[in-house]
XYZ file of C-alpha atoms in Angstrom:
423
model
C 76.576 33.249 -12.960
C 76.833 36.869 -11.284
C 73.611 38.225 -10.688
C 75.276 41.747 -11.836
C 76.618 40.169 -15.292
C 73.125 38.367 -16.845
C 71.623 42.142 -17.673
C 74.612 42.911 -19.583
C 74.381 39.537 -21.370
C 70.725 40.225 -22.182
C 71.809 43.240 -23.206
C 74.031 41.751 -25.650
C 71.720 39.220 -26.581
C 69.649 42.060 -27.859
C 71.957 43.949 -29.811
C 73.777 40.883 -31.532
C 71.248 38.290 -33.288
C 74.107 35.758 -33.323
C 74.123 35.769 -29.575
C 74.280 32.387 -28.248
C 70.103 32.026 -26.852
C 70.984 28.854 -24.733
C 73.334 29.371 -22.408
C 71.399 33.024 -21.744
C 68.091 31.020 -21.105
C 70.112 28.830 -18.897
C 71.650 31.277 -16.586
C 68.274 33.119 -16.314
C 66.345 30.186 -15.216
C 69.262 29.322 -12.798
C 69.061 32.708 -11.652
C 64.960 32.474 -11.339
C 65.038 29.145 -9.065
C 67.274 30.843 -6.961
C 65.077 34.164 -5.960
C 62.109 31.404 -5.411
C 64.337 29.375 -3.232
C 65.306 32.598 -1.252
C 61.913 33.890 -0.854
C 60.151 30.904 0.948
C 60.487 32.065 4.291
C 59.724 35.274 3.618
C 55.775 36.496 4.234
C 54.328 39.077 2.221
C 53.240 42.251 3.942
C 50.193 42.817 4.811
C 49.072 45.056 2.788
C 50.424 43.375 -0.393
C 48.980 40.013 0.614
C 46.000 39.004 -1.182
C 42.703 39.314 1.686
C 42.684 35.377 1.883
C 46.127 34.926 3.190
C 46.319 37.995 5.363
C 44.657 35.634 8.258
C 47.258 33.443 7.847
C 49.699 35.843 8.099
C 48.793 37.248 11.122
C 48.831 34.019 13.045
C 52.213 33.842 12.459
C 52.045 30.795 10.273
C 54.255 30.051 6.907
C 54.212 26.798 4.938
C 57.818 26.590 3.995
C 61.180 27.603 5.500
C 63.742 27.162 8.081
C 61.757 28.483 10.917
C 62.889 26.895 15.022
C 59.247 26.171 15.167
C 58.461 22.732 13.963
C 54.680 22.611 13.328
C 55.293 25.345 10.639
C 57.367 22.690 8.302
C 54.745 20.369 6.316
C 56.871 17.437 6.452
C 56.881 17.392 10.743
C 55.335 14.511 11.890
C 51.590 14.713 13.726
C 51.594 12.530 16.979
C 47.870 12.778 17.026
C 45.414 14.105 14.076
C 42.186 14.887 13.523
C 40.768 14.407 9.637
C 38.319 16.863 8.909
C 37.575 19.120 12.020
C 35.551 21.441 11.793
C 36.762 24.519 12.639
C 34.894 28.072 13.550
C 37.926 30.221 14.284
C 40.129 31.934 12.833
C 38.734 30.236 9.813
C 34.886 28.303 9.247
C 36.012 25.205 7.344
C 36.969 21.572 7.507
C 40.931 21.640 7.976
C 42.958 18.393 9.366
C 43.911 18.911 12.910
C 47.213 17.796 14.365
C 49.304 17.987 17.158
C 52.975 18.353 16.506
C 55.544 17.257 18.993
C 59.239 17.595 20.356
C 61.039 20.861 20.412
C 59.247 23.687 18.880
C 56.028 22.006 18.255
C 52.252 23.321 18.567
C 49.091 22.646 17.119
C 48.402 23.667 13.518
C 45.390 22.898 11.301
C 46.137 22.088 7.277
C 44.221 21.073 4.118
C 43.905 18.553 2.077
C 46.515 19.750 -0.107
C 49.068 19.922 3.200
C 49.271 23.128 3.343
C 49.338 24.770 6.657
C 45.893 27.181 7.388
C 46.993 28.507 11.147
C 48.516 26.883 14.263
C 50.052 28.443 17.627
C 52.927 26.853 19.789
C 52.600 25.009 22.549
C 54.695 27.358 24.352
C 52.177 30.555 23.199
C 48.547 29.068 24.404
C 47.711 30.558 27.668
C 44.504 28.558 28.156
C 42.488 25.234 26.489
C 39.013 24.558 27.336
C 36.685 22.118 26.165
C 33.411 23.392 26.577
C 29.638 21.807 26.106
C 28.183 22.802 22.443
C 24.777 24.346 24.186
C 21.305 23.751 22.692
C 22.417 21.189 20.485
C 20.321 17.892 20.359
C 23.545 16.276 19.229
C 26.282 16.146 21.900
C 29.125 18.623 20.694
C 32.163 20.178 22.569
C 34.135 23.299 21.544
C 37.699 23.054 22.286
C 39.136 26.293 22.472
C 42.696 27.730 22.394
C 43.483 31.020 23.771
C 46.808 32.220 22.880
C 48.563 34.432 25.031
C 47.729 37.871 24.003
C 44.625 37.176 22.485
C 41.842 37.066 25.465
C 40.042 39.683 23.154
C 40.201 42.505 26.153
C 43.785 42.875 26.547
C 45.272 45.493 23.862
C 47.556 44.227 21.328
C 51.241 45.809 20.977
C 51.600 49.141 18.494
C 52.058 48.190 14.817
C 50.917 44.410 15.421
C 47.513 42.305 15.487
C 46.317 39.701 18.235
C 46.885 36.191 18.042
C 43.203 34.879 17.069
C 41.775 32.124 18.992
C 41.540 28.976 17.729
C 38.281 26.720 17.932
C 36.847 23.642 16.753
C 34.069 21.394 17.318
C 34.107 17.895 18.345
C 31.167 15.710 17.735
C 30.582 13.131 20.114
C 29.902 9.662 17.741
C 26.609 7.797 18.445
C 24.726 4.541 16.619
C 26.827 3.016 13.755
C 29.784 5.391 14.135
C 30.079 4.660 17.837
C 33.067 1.540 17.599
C 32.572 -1.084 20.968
C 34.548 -0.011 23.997
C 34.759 3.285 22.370
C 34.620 6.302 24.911
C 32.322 9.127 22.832
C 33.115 11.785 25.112
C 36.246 14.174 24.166
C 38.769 13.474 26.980
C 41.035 11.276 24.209
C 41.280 14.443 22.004
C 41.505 16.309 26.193
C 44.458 13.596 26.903
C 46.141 13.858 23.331
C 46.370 18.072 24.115
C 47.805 17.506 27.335
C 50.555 15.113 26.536
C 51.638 18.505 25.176
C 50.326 21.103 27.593
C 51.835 19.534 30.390
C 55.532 20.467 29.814
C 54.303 23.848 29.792
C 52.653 24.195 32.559
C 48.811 23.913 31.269
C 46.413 21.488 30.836
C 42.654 21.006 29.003
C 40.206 22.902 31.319
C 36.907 21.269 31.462
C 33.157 22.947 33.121
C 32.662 21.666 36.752
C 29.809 22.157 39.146
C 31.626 23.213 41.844
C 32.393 26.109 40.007
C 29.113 26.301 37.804
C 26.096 24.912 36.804
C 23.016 26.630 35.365
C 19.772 26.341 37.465
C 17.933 25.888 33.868
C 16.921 22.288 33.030
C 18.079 21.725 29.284
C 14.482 20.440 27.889
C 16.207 18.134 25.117
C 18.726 16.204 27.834
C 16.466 16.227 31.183
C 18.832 15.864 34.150
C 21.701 16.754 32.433
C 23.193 20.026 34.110
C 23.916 22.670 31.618
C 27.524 24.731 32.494
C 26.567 28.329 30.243
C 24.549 31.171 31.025
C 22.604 33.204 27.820
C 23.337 36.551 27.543
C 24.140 39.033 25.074
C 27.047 41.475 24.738
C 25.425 44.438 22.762
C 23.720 43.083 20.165
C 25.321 39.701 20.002
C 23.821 36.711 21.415
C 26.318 34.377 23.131
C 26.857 32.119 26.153
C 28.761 32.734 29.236
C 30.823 30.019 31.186
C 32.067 30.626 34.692
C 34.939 28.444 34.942
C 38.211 27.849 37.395
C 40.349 30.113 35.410
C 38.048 32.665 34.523
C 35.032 33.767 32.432
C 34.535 33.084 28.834
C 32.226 34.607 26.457
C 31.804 32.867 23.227
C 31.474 31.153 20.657
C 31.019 34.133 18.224
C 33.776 36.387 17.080
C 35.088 38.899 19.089
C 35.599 35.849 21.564
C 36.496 36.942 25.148
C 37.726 35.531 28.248
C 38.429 37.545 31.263
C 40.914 35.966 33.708
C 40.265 37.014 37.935
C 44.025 38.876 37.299
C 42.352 41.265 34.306
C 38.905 42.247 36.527
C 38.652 45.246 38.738
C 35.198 43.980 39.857
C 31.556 42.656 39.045
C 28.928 44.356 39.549
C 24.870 43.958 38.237
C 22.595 46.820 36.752
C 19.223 47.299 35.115
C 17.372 44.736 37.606
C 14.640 43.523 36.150
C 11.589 40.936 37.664
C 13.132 38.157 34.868
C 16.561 39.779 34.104
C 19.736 41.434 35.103
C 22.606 42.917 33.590
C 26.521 41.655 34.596
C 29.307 44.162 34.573
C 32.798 42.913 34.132
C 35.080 45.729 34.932
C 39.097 45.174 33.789
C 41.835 46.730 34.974
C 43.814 47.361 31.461
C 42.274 49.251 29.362
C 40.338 50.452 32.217
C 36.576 49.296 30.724
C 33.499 48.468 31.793
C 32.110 45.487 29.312
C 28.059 44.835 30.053
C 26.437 41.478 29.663
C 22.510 41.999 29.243
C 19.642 39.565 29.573
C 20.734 36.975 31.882
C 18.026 34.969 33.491
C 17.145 35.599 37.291
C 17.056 31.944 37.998
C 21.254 31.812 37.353
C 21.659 34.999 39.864
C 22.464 32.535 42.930
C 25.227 30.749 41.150
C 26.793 33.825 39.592
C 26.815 35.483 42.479
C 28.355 32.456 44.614
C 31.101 32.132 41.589
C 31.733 35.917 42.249
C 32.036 35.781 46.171
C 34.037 32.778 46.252
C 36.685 34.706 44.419
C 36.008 38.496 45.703
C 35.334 39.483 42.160
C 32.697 42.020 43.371
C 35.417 43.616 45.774
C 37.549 46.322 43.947
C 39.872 46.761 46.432
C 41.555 43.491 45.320
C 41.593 44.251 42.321
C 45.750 44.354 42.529
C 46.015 41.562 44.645
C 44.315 39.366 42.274
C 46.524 41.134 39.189
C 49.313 40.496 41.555
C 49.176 36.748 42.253
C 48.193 34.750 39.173
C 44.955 32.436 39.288
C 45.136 29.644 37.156
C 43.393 26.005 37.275
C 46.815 24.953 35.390
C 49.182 25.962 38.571
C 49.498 23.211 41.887
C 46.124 21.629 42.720
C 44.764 22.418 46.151
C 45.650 26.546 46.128
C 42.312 27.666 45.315
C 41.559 30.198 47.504
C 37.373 30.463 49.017
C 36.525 33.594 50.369
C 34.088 34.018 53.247
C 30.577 35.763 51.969
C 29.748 39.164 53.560
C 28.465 38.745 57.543
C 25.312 39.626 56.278
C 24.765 36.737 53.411
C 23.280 39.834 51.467
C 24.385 39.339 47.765
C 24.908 42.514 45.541
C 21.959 41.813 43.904
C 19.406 42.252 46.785
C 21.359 45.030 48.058
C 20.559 46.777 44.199
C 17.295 45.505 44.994
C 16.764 46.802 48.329
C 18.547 50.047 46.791
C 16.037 50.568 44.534
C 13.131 49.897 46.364
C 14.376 52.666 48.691
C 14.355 55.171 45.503
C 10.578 54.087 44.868
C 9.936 54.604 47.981
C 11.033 58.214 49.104
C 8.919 59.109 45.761
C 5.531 58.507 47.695
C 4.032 60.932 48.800
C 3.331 59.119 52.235
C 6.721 57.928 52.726
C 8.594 58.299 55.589
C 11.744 56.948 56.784
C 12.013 53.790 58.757
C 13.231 55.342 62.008
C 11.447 58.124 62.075
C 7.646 56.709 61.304
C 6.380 56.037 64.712
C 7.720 59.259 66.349
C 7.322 61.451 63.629
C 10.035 63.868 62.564
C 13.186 64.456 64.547
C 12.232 67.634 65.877
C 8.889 66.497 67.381
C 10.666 63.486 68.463
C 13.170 65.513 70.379
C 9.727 67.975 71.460
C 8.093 64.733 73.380
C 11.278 63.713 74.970
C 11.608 67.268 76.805
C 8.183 66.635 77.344
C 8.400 63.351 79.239
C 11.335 64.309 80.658
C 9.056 67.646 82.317
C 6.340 65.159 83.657
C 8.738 63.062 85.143
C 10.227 65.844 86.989
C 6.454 66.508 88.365
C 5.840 63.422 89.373
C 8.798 63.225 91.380
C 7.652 66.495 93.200
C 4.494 65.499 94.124
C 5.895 62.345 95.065
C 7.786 63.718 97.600
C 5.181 66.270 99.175
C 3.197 63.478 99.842
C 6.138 61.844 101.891
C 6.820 65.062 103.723
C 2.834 65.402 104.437
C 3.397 61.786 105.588
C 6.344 62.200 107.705
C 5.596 65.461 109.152
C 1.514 63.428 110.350
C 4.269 60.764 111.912
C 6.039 63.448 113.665
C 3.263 65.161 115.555
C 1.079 62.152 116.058
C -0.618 63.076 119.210
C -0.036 66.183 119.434
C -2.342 67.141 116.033
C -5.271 64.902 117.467
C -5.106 67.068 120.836
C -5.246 70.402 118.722
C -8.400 68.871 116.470
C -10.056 67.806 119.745
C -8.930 71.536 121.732
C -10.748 73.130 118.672
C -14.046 70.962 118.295
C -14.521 72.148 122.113
């Protein structure tokens, strides 16, 4: 039945009681099924979609339709799963995780009912980490998925929305929920992701000491090093991480992770006895973004991090956005950079800075080279000076060797004149 022709035989139906009512009924549910069937795969726009789908929306996800990318179908197979992760972003709820396979496939996270919350494609992540839960008596990891496009400091395109990042919590089992031979820790959920990653180039990046560890003993696990720093980015509390392919600030929304190819430099301000600030500086949008509170004791290893990839030097700043860093490309091309000749890290030179500043305010100051010989002028005065005695010296000096030579000279002759005259 022609779409065109069922108003006209409503129409009718209207007009003429005796209009046959079942084959109309027919042709307009046919015609009903059809729009439905037509309409999966398209989404709603945004602002006609109801606020609890609009966050699935903008991650790109649908639960129906003939879309190249597998995960979005419901009926794809998982090749690993999670039941009842708990997930913190894009969404805070308990959602199945699973891992879809083969071409087009990506990670996705879906109810109970099967329907599909969010997910990204394998293809689209730019970086996994798995990252130590800190101040948490029970052992926890945060696995976190950064699309690309979605660092939270690079700009999204006009007229679109960034990918949000994607994280979930892993709790490490203990006691009765531990099985025998089981490994608690999170690399079989690490190895799982990068059965995946690895066709694209990535892999799960965990925190390593030779990168960063805090100086701060964690009270509840002694001898346990602790990989975040405390600090707070305005008025939000969060946790940095210093890791091989960048910085990360998390766990709280607006997430942000600043790869060595985004920052212009680092620099530290408001220098405190117990504190100091950390300035990350990008290159696009040119922006200065201010981490406050950090604890003195972490200085050393921040500052090491830094120099070992010439993060405080600006003028690299397009050599680094030139040449990618990334723990995911060919082991062995990290680069370590030599510290300044001096070993003098920024922070003491801010330091030493400052203490200058406080000290040209006293009244009794006086400049390092100039203290002992007062100002430049008298300085210069005592060298003319010296210079004048010297010249003296020298003269007398040599009338007493003339007086000398000239006694040599008439020996004899002098003693007959003294002895001539005494007569």
């Amino acid at each position: 039945m022609s779409s065109l022709k069922l108003p006209v035989e409503i129409s009718d139906a209207f007009s003429d009681p005796k209009y046959p009512i079942t084959p109309l009924l027919t042709d307009i549910s046919t015609h009903i099924i059809g729009i439905k069937r037509s309409s999966t795969s398209i989404a709603l726009p945004s602002h006609d979609a109801p606020a609890s789908k609009k966050r699935k929306l903008d991650n790109g996800t649908a639960t129906n339709g003939s879309s190249s990318e597998a995960w979005r179908v419901q009926s794809a197979a998982a090749t690993y799963s999670v039941p009842d992760a708990s997930f913190s972003m894009p969404q805070r709820k308990k959602l199945h995780l699973q891992l879809i396979g083969g071409k087009g496939g990506g990670l996705r996270a879906q109810s109970s009912s099967g329907e599909i919350e969010f997910g990204v494609s394998w293809k689209d992540i730019d970086q996994v980490f798995c990252l130590p839960v800190p101040e948490k008596a029970k052992r926890q990891h945060n696995f976190v998925i950064i699309p690309r496009g979605g660092d939270g400091i690079t700009p999204p395109p006009a007229d679109s929305s960034a990918p949000e990042p994607i994280v979930w919590t892993y709790d490490e089992p203990s006691g009765k929920a531990l099985k025998e031979g089981e490994d608690p820790s999170p690399a079989k959920v690490g190895q799982a992701l990068n059965n995946h990653l690895h066709n694209f180039g990535k892999e799960v990046i965990f925190p390593s000491a030779s990168d960063f560890a805090s100086a701060i003993p964690q009270s509840h696990r002694k001898g346990e090093k602790a990989f975040h720093v405390k600090a707070f980015r305005g008025s939000k509390e969060g946790y940095l991480f210093f890791l091989s392919s960048g910085i990360l600030f998390g766990f709280k929304k607006p997430l942000a992770f600043f790869p060595p190819e985004s920052i212009s430099s680092v620099s530290y301000t408001s220098i405190l006895q117990r504190t100091f600030n950390l300035v990350i500086s990008i290159q696009e949008p040119e922006q200065d973004i201010e981490f406050s509170m950090i604890d003195q004791i972490d200085y050393a290893g921040i500052d090491s991090y830094v120099k070992q990839r010439r993060l405080n030097d600006a003028s690299l700043a397009a050599t680094r956005k030139a040449k990618k860093y990334n723990v995911n490309a060919p082991k062995g091309e990290e680069e370590q950079a030599a510290e300044d000749e001096d070993g003098e890290g920024e922070l003491q030179k801010a330091e030493r800075m400052l203490q200058d500043e406080e000290d040209e305010e006293e009244e009794d100051y006086q400049p390092d080279d100039e203290s002992d010989g007062g100002s430049p002028s008298e300085s210069s005065g005592d060298e003319d000076r010296g210079e004048e005695m010297e010249d003296v010296e020298e003269d007398d000096d040599e009338d007493e060797e003339e007086g000398d030579l000239l006694e040599k000279e008439l020996g004899s002759e002098a003693e007959d004149v003294e002895s001539d005259g005494m007569r």
